[in-house]
mmCIF file of C-alpha atoms in Angstrom:
data_model
loop_
_atom_site.group_PDB
_atom_site.id
_atom_site.type_symbol
_atom_site.label_atom_id
_atom_site.label_comp_id
_atom_site.label_asym_id
_atom_site.label_seq_id
_atom_site.Cartn_x
_atom_site.Cartn_y
_atom_site.Cartn_z
ATOM 1 C CA MET X 1 20.544 5.018 -24.509
ATOM 2 C CA ASP X 2 17.050 3.592 -23.802
ATOM 3 C CA ARG X 3 15.097 5.036 -20.704
ATOM 4 C CA THR X 4 13.575 2.838 -18.186
ATOM 5 C CA VAL X 5 9.938 2.569 -18.964
ATOM 6 C CA VAL X 6 7.903 2.688 -15.764
ATOM 7 C CA LEU X 7 3.976 2.491 -15.101
ATOM 8 C CA ILE X 8 2.229 3.021 -12.039
ATOM 9 C CA THR X 9 -1.100 2.655 -10.834
ATOM 10 C CA GLY X 10 -3.194 5.135 -9.135
ATOM 11 C CA CYS X 11 -1.721 8.198 -9.533
ATOM 12 C CA SER X 12 -3.947 10.602 -8.771
ATOM 13 C CA SER X 13 -3.154 11.515 -5.436
ATOM 14 C CA GLY X 14 -0.324 10.541 -2.473
ATOM 15 C CA ILE X 15 2.617 7.869 -3.343
ATOM 16 C CA GLY X 16 1.332 7.431 -6.953
ATOM 17 C CA LEU X 17 1.261 10.947 -7.708
ATOM 18 C CA HIS X 18 4.647 11.471 -6.487
ATOM 19 C CA LEU X 19 6.409 8.266 -7.662
ATOM 20 C CA ALA X 20 5.578 9.856 -10.846
ATOM 21 C CA LEU X 21 6.207 12.963 -10.458
ATOM 22 C CA ARG X 22 10.410 11.809 -8.542
ATOM 23 C CA LEU X 23 10.234 9.899 -11.807
ATOM 24 C CA ALA X 24 9.583 12.349 -14.177
ATOM 25 C CA SER X 25 11.394 14.728 -12.792
ATOM 26 C CA ASP X 26 14.630 13.002 -12.242
ATOM 27 C CA PRO X 27 18.532 13.831 -13.032
ATOM 28 C CA SER X 28 19.265 11.441 -14.723
ATOM 29 C CA ARG X 29 16.879 11.368 -17.533
ATOM 30 C CA SER X 30 16.314 8.131 -17.841
ATOM 31 C CA PHE X 31 12.537 7.175 -16.516
ATOM 32 C CA LYS X 32 9.737 7.945 -19.100
ATOM 33 C CA VAL X 33 6.782 7.822 -16.847
ATOM 34 C CA TYR X 34 3.061 5.770 -17.660
ATOM 35 C CA ALA X 35 1.387 7.910 -14.867
ATOM 36 C CA THR X 36 -2.791 6.104 -14.830
ATOM 37 C CA LEU X 37 -5.664 7.236 -13.351
ATOM 38 C CA ARG X 38 -8.869 5.872 -13.001
ATOM 39 C CA ASP X 39 -10.379 8.957 -14.109
ATOM 40 C CA LEU X 40 -8.588 11.265 -15.954
ATOM 41 C CA GLY X 41 -11.031 14.160 -14.982
ATOM 42 C CA THR X 42 -9.009 13.889 -12.161
ATOM 43 C CA GLN X 43 -5.002 14.582 -13.016
ATOM 44 C CA GLY X 44 -4.930 18.261 -12.660
ATOM 45 C CA PRO X 45 -3.245 18.396 -9.495
ATOM 46 C CA LEU X 46 -0.517 15.632 -11.832
ATOM 47 C CA TRP X 47 -0.035 18.205 -14.328
ATOM 48 C CA GLU X 48 0.368 21.525 -12.495
ATOM 49 C CA ALA X 49 2.940 19.680 -10.017
ATOM 50 C CA ALA X 50 5.078 18.381 -12.908
ATOM 51 C CA ARG X 51 5.013 21.773 -14.262
ATOM 52 C CA SER X 52 6.051 23.151 -10.993
ATOM 53 C CA ARG X 53 8.885 20.356 -10.813
ATOM 54 C CA GLY X 54 10.140 21.041 -14.286
ATOM 55 C CA CYS X 55 9.482 17.736 -15.806
ATOM 56 C CA PRO X 56 11.329 17.431 -18.986
ATOM 57 C CA PRO X 57 8.739 16.684 -22.194
ATOM 58 C CA GLY X 58 8.074 13.736 -22.998
ATOM 59 C CA SER X 59 8.966 12.596 -18.999
ATOM 60 C CA LEU X 60 5.399 11.866 -18.400
ATOM 61 C CA GLU X 61 2.322 10.406 -19.882
ATOM 62 C CA THR X 62 -1.724 9.802 -18.597
ATOM 63 C CA LEU X 63 -3.202 6.656 -19.348
ATOM 64 C CA GLN X 64 -6.557 6.136 -18.273
ATOM 65 C CA LEU X 65 -6.569 2.712 -16.084
ATOM 66 C CA ASP X 66 -9.111 1.032 -14.019
ATOM 67 C CA VAL X 67 -7.851 -1.702 -12.002
ATOM 68 C CA ARG X 68 -11.639 -2.820 -11.633
ATOM 69 C CA ASP X 69 -11.967 -3.619 -15.144
ATOM 70 C CA ALA X 70 -9.457 -5.923 -16.936
ATOM 71 C CA ASP X 71 -10.455 -4.417 -20.651
ATOM 72 C CA SER X 72 -9.223 -1.238 -19.377
ATOM 73 C CA VAL X 73 -5.605 -2.451 -18.118
ATOM 74 C CA ALA X 74 -5.102 -3.805 -21.699
ATOM 75 C CA ALA X 75 -5.685 -0.411 -23.183
ATOM 76 C CA ALA X 76 -3.759 0.872 -20.940
ATOM 77 C CA ARG X 77 -0.565 -1.677 -21.545
ATOM 78 C CA ALA X 78 -1.580 -0.875 -25.492
ATOM 79 C CA ARG X 79 -1.017 2.871 -25.366
ATOM 80 C CA VAL X 80 2.429 2.438 -23.760
ATOM 81 C CA THR X 81 4.332 3.129 -27.440
ATOM 82 C CA GLU X 82 7.936 1.758 -26.058
ATOM 83 C CA GLY X 83 5.580 -1.231 -26.442
ATOM 84 C CA ARG X 84 7.354 -2.795 -23.110
ATOM 85 C CA VAL X 85 6.961 -2.191 -19.516
ATOM 86 C CA ASP X 86 10.418 -2.103 -17.413
ATOM 87 C CA VAL X 87 8.834 -1.366 -14.253
ATOM 88 C CA LEU X 88 5.944 -2.268 -13.107
ATOM 89 C CA VAL X 89 4.091 -0.535 -9.741
ATOM 90 C CA CYS X 90 0.919 -1.547 -8.809
ATOM 91 C CA ASN X 91 -0.052 0.904 -6.303
ATOM 92 C CA ALA X 92 -4.078 1.352 -6.764
ATOM 93 C CA GLY X 93 -6.102 0.901 -3.269
ATOM 94 C CA ARG X 94 -8.746 1.923 -0.758
ATOM 95 C CA GLY X 95 -9.640 0.981 2.631
ATOM 96 C CA LEU X 96 -12.793 0.367 4.457
ATOM 97 C CA LEU X 97 -12.759 1.463 8.230
ATOM 98 C CA GLY X 98 -15.735 0.059 11.212
ATOM 99 C CA PRO X 99 -16.298 -2.888 12.474
ATOM 100 C CA LEU X 100 -17.096 -5.643 10.398
ATOM 101 C CA GLU X 101 -20.486 -6.308 10.737
ATOM 102 C CA ALA X 102 -21.231 -2.893 9.523
ATOM 103 C CA HIS X 103 -20.059 -2.837 6.467
ATOM 104 C CA ALA X 104 -21.974 -3.230 3.461
ATOM 105 C CA ALA X 105 -21.381 -6.102 1.198
ATOM 106 C CA GLY X 106 -21.386 -3.642 -1.397
ATOM 107 C CA ALA X 107 -18.404 -1.478 0.333
ATOM 108 C CA VAL X 108 -16.290 -5.262 0.741
ATOM 109 C CA GLU X 109 -16.680 -6.056 -2.002
ATOM 110 C CA SER X 110 -14.918 -2.681 -3.830
ATOM 111 C CA VAL X 111 -12.193 -3.064 -1.569
ATOM 112 C CA LEU X 112 -11.219 -6.716 -2.696
ATOM 113 C CA ASP X 113 -11.973 -5.988 -6.422
ATOM 114 C CA VAL X 114 -9.084 -3.065 -6.459
ATOM 115 C CA ASN X 115 -6.657 -4.322 -3.276
ATOM 116 C CA VAL X 116 -7.157 -7.830 -4.235
ATOM 117 C CA ALA X 117 -7.960 -8.960 -7.982
ATOM 118 C CA GLY X 118 -7.357 -5.676 -9.032
ATOM 119 C CA THR X 119 -3.471 -6.544 -8.832
ATOM 120 C CA VAL X 120 -3.705 -9.897 -9.966
ATOM 121 C CA ARG X 121 -5.740 -8.357 -12.853
ATOM 122 C CA THR X 122 -2.718 -5.778 -13.398
ATOM 123 C CA LEU X 123 0.072 -8.099 -13.312
ATOM 124 C CA GLN X 124 -1.905 -10.980 -15.261
ATOM 125 C CA ALA X 125 -1.301 -8.246 -18.047
ATOM 126 C CA PHE X 126 2.254 -7.013 -17.529
ATOM 127 C CA LEU X 127 3.883 -10.319 -16.612
ATOM 128 C CA PRO X 128 3.687 -12.537 -19.483
ATOM 129 C CA ASP X 129 5.711 -9.616 -21.555
ATOM 130 C CA MET X 130 8.533 -9.518 -18.326
ATOM 131 C CA LYS X 131 8.873 -13.311 -18.792
ATOM 132 C CA ARG X 132 9.560 -13.236 -22.293
ATOM 133 C CA ARG X 133 12.194 -10.718 -22.412
ATOM 134 C CA GLY X 134 13.952 -12.038 -19.092
ATOM 135 C CA SER X 135 13.758 -8.900 -17.476
ATOM 136 C CA GLY X 136 11.652 -6.534 -15.319
ATOM 137 C CA ARG X 137 11.009 -5.312 -12.028
ATOM 138 C CA ILE X 138 7.610 -5.144 -10.199
ATOM 139 C CA LEU X 139 7.026 -2.867 -6.930
ATOM 140 C CA VAL X 140 4.086 -3.625 -4.967
ATOM 141 C CA THR X 141 2.841 -0.917 -2.070
ATOM 142 C CA GLY X 142 2.319 -2.908 0.665
ATOM 143 C CA SER X 143 1.050 -2.404 3.845
ATOM 144 C CA MET X 144 1.371 -2.957 7.502
ATOM 145 C CA GLY X 145 -2.166 -3.940 7.297
ATOM 146 C CA GLY X 146 -0.535 -7.255 5.051
ATOM 147 C CA LEU X 147 1.820 -7.409 8.467
ATOM 148 C CA MET X 148 -0.398 -8.479 11.383
ATOM 149 C CA GLY X 149 -4.098 -7.390 11.841
ATOM 150 C CA LEU X 150 -5.242 -4.160 13.301
ATOM 151 C CA PRO X 151 -8.625 -3.359 14.582
ATOM 152 C CA PHE X 152 -11.319 -1.906 12.089
ATOM 153 C CA ASN X 153 -9.831 -2.848 9.598
ATOM 154 C CA ALA X 154 -10.768 -6.074 8.933
ATOM 155 C CA VAL X 155 -11.301 -6.500 5.387
ATOM 156 C CA TYR X 156 -8.357 -3.866 4.572
ATOM 157 C CA CYS X 157 -5.707 -5.762 6.316
ATOM 158 C CA ALA X 158 -7.801 -8.993 4.297
ATOM 159 C CA SER X 159 -7.036 -7.592 1.395
ATOM 160 C CA LYS X 160 -3.116 -7.088 2.047
ATOM 161 C CA PHE X 161 -2.332 -10.123 3.464
ATOM 162 C CA ALA X 162 -4.346 -11.827 0.741
ATOM 163 C CA ILE X 163 -1.343 -9.231 -1.424
ATOM 164 C CA GLU X 164 1.662 -10.364 0.876
ATOM 165 C CA GLY X 165 1.187 -14.157 -0.373
ATOM 166 C CA LEU X 166 0.685 -12.727 -3.902
ATOM 167 C CA CYS X 167 3.841 -11.109 -4.162
ATOM 168 C CA GLU X 168 5.855 -14.006 -2.254
ATOM 169 C CA SER X 169 4.478 -16.617 -4.102
ATOM 170 C CA LEU X 170 5.403 -14.684 -7.652
ATOM 171 C CA ALA X 171 8.957 -13.877 -6.299
ATOM 172 C CA VAL X 172 9.911 -17.344 -5.487
ATOM 173 C CA LEU X 173 8.781 -18.629 -9.264
ATOM 174 C CA LEU X 174 10.629 -15.731 -11.087
ATOM 175 C CA THR X 175 13.388 -15.566 -10.125
ATOM 176 C CA PRO X 176 14.119 -18.077 -13.033
ATOM 177 C CA PHE X 177 12.521 -15.653 -15.182
ATOM 178 C CA GLY X 178 14.829 -12.590 -14.491
ATOM 179 C CA VAL X 179 11.845 -10.606 -12.649
ATOM 180 C CA HIS X 180 11.984 -9.429 -9.373
ATOM 181 C CA VAL X 181 9.006 -9.170 -7.202
ATOM 182 C CA SER X 182 9.733 -5.937 -4.188
ATOM 183 C CA LEU X 183 6.572 -4.947 -1.668
ATOM 184 C CA ILE X 184 6.549 -1.297 -0.281
ATOM 185 C CA GLU X 185 5.557 -2.155 2.979
ATOM 186 C CA CYS X 186 4.212 1.281 4.013
ATOM 187 C CA GLY X 187 3.340 2.861 7.908
ATOM 188 C CA PRO X 188 0.975 5.844 7.917
ATOM 189 C CA VAL X 189 1.099 8.485 4.910
ATOM 190 C CA ARG X 190 0.427 11.845 4.683
ATOM 191 C CA THR X 191 -1.873 11.186 1.655
ATOM 192 C CA ALA X 192 -5.381 11.577 1.065
ATOM 193 C CA PHE X 193 -5.668 7.471 1.200
ATOM 194 C CA LEU X 194 -8.198 8.100 4.333
ATOM 195 C CA GLU X 195 -10.417 10.841 2.482
ATOM 196 C CA LYS X 196 -11.151 7.551 -0.023
ATOM 197 C CA LEU X 197 -11.842 4.879 2.258
ATOM 198 C CA GLU X 198 -15.075 2.917 1.635
ATOM 199 C CA GLY X 199 -17.883 3.327 3.898
ATOM 200 C CA VAL X 200 -16.413 5.760 5.830
ATOM 201 C CA PRO X 201 -18.042 5.352 9.595
ATOM 202 C CA GLY X 202 -20.696 7.720 9.719
ATOM 203 C CA GLY X 203 -24.152 6.705 10.455
ATOM 204 C CA VAL X 204 -23.449 3.416 9.812
ATOM 205 C CA LEU X 205 -21.825 3.033 13.416
ATOM 206 C CA ASP X 206 -25.602 3.146 15.108
ATOM 207 C CA GLY X 207 -26.237 -0.313 14.314
ATOM 208 C CA ALA X 208 -23.534 -1.152 16.291
ATOM 209 C CA ASP X 209 -23.445 -1.952 19.976
ATOM 210 C CA ALA X 210 -22.379 0.548 22.817
ATOM 211 C CA LYS X 211 -19.047 -1.062 23.896
ATOM 212 C CA THR X 212 -18.099 -1.638 19.957
ATOM 213 C CA ARG X 213 -18.694 1.947 19.549
ATOM 214 C CA HIS X 214 -16.816 3.190 22.637
ATOM 215 C CA LEU X 215 -13.752 0.899 21.598
ATOM 216 C CA PHE X 216 -13.776 2.420 18.065
ATOM 217 C CA SER X 217 -14.243 6.011 19.200
ATOM 218 C CA SER X 218 -10.768 4.773 21.337
ATOM 219 C CA TYR X 219 -9.627 3.359 18.326
ATOM 220 C CA ARG X 220 -9.777 6.461 16.805
ATOM 221 C CA ARG X 221 -8.012 8.734 18.973
ATOM 222 C CA HIS X 222 -5.196 6.718 19.031
ATOM 223 C CA SER X 223 -5.036 6.267 15.035
ATOM 224 C CA GLU X 224 -4.916 10.363 15.085
ATOM 225 C CA GLN X 225 -2.555 9.944 17.603
ATOM 226 C CA ILE X 226 -0.084 7.624 15.844
ATOM 227 C CA PHE X 227 -0.436 10.201 12.216
ATOM 228 C CA ARG X 228 0.598 12.886 14.395
ATOM 229 C CA GLU X 229 3.657 11.652 16.167
ATOM 230 C CA ALA X 230 4.600 9.319 12.584
ATOM 231 C CA ALA X 231 2.877 9.671 9.439
ATOM 232 C CA GLN X 232 5.468 10.033 6.716
ATOM 233 C CA ASP X 233 5.414 12.952 3.626
ATOM 234 C CA PRO X 234 4.755 10.969 0.274
ATOM 235 C CA GLU X 235 8.474 11.553 -0.359
ATOM 236 C CA GLU X 236 10.141 10.169 1.612
ATOM 237 C CA VAL X 237 7.660 7.316 0.458
ATOM 238 C CA THR X 238 8.813 7.270 -3.080
ATOM 239 C CA GLU X 239 12.204 7.386 -1.835
ATOM 240 C CA VAL X 240 11.979 3.970 -0.697
ATOM 241 C CA PHE X 241 10.509 2.852 -3.992
ATOM 242 C CA LEU X 242 13.943 4.071 -5.516
ATOM 243 C CA THR X 243 16.090 2.184 -3.069
ATOM 244 C CA ALA X 244 13.937 -1.206 -4.335
ATOM 245 C CA LEU X 245 14.290 -0.536 -7.925
ATOM 246 C CA ARG X 246 18.148 0.569 -8.006
ATOM 247 C CA ALA X 247 18.638 -2.472 -6.481
ATOM 248 C CA PRO X 248 20.872 -4.909 -7.746
ATOM 249 C CA ARG X 249 19.670 -7.484 -6.138
ATOM 250 C CA PRO X 250 15.565 -6.281 -4.768
ATOM 251 C CA ALA X 251 14.502 -7.546 -1.794
ATOM 252 C CA LEU X 252 10.881 -9.409 -1.384
ATOM 253 C CA ARG X 253 10.378 -6.263 1.230
ATOM 254 C CA TYR X 254 11.083 -2.922 1.708
ATOM 255 C CA PHE X 255 9.897 -0.701 5.023
ATOM 256 C CA SER X 256 8.943 3.162 5.594
ATOM 257 C CA THR X 257 9.373 2.850 8.570
ATOM 258 C CA GLU X 258 10.848 0.074 11.600
ATOM 259 C CA ARG X 259 8.409 1.808 14.389
ATOM 260 C CA PHE X 260 6.174 -1.127 13.925
ATOM 261 C CA LEU X 261 8.339 -3.997 13.418
ATOM 262 C CA PRO X 262 8.538 -4.706 16.858
ATOM 263 C CA LEU X 263 4.802 -5.952 17.339
ATOM 264 C CA ALA X 264 5.252 -7.782 13.329
ATOM 265 C CA HIS X 265 8.445 -9.266 15.293
ATOM 266 C CA LEU X 266 6.318 -10.392 18.090
ATOM 267 C CA ARG X 267 3.608 -11.792 15.970
ATOM 268 C CA LEU X 268 6.173 -14.417 14.523
ATOM 269 C CA ALA X 269 8.102 -15.059 17.404
ATOM 270 C CA ASP X 270 4.910 -16.468 19.235
ATOM 271 C CA SER X 271 3.004 -18.740 16.997
ATOM 272 C CA SER X 272 -0.120 -18.465 19.200
ATOM 273 C CA GLY X 273 -0.639 -15.840 18.263
ATOM 274 C CA ARG X 274 -1.549 -15.088 22.157
ATOM 275 C CA SER X 275 1.425 -12.409 22.397
ATOM 276 C CA TYR X 276 0.774 -10.626 19.809
ATOM 277 C CA VAL X 277 -3.362 -10.147 20.359
ATOM 278 C CA ALA X 278 -2.721 -9.075 24.179
ATOM 279 C CA ALA X 279 0.130 -6.531 23.100
ATOM 280 C CA MET X 280 -1.898 -5.403 19.898
ATOM 281 C CA HIS X 281 -5.091 -4.296 22.121
ATOM 282 C CA ARG X 282 -2.369 -2.437 24.800
ATOM 283 C CA ALA X 283 -1.455 -0.525 22.133
ATOM 284 C CA VAL X 284 -4.644 0.700 20.661
ATOM 285 C CA PHE X 285 -6.684 0.076 23.463
ATOM 286 C CA ALA X 286 -4.259 1.540 25.955
ATOM 287 C CA ASP X 287 -7.506 2.165 28.689
ATOM 288 C CA GLU X 288 -9.571 -0.505 27.749
ATOM 289 C CA PRO X 289 -8.408 -3.911 30.072
ATOM 290 C CA ALA X 290 -8.938 -6.855 28.275
ATOM 291 C CA GLN X 291 -10.465 -10.357 29.217
ATOM 292 C CA GLU X 292 -8.800 -12.516 30.773
ATOM 293 C CA GLU X 293 -5.303 -10.269 29.112
ATOM 294 C CA ALA X 294 -2.387 -11.679 31.357
ATOM 295 C CA ALA X 295 -3.511 -15.317 30.913
ATOM 296 C CA ALA X 296 -3.141 -14.582 26.997
ATOM 297 C CA ALA X 297 -0.523 -13.006 26.969
ATOM 298 C CA GLY X 298 1.736 -16.218 28.405
ATOM 299 C CA PRO X 299 4.700 -15.495 29.387
ATOM 300 C CA HIS X 300 5.839 -12.005 29.805
ATOM 301 C CA ARG X 301 6.955 -10.214 27.677
ATOM 302 C CA PRO X 302 8.405 -7.142 26.984
ATOM 303 C CA ALA X 303 5.991 -4.390 25.668
ATOM 304 C CA PRO X 304 6.875 -3.015 22.274
ATOM 305 C CA ARG X 305 6.458 0.416 21.494
ATOM 306 C CA ALA X 306 3.036 1.400 20.281
ATOM 307 C CA PRO X 307 2.624 0.792 15.799
ATOM 308 C CA PRO X 308 0.659 3.073 14.107
ATOM 309 C CA ALA X 309 -2.770 1.257 14.492
ATOM 310 C CA ALA X 310 -3.840 2.890 10.818
ATOM 311 C CA PRO X 311 -3.806 1.291 7.480
ATOM 312 C CA GLN X 312 -1.643 3.750 5.196
#
């Protein structure tokens, strides 16, 4: 029986690494996994973990793939010896944290290039063959930052909102082709993602006004608390990917946690946005009174449970 060929971007650490290992070591031995990395010099931890988990020979291969470079994506596709990819996992991503006015232009461009344009390049490379074959699954690592705006994550959220629109548009179109698109909406996950943020705030905050610096300190305290209380292990999140991969009729969205859904629902329930803005401000800046918050909130609504206001 032919194995399911899976190609995953962003496998040097985190969700991509753990998903590659989970599929390659699956007891069914039904997956052939191509774990791709921008820099093959970082593949050591992946192979070390593969050996410790007893991944069968031939179940896992690594390829160089930089989503910022269309030629690199095409070269990786050409090295898939089966000549097809049954499941494409678009997982490569970057974050950007801090006041919008403090971001260097290069950092903004880098995040949008990887998160948005990089996903488009990858889909452009693999989607045509799926359409020709009338079969394929596309799984995209989403984020609560694509479902609601988070303070000090404006550019990251902009990129993830774009991914939501991209995937939803494709899902509507691709059904007649037998190709299914699913977003795996993640909350905070215990990975090296935060260590890879573009333009990590430090000296750049010196150029921000005092009130913004104070609010950023409040945000960091809130974010650290949420990570302590609610961050998921990557292994838990990979099981959600497996659910989507194996579903007979895949949904557009799967959620790794329901913790932030009350605010997502609130955002949709009040189309003016006032209720969501007020509730998110209360959740993140509990000790910082918002100006005219009562008026902004509109009709009284029960405050939803504080969400994990930090990106995956």
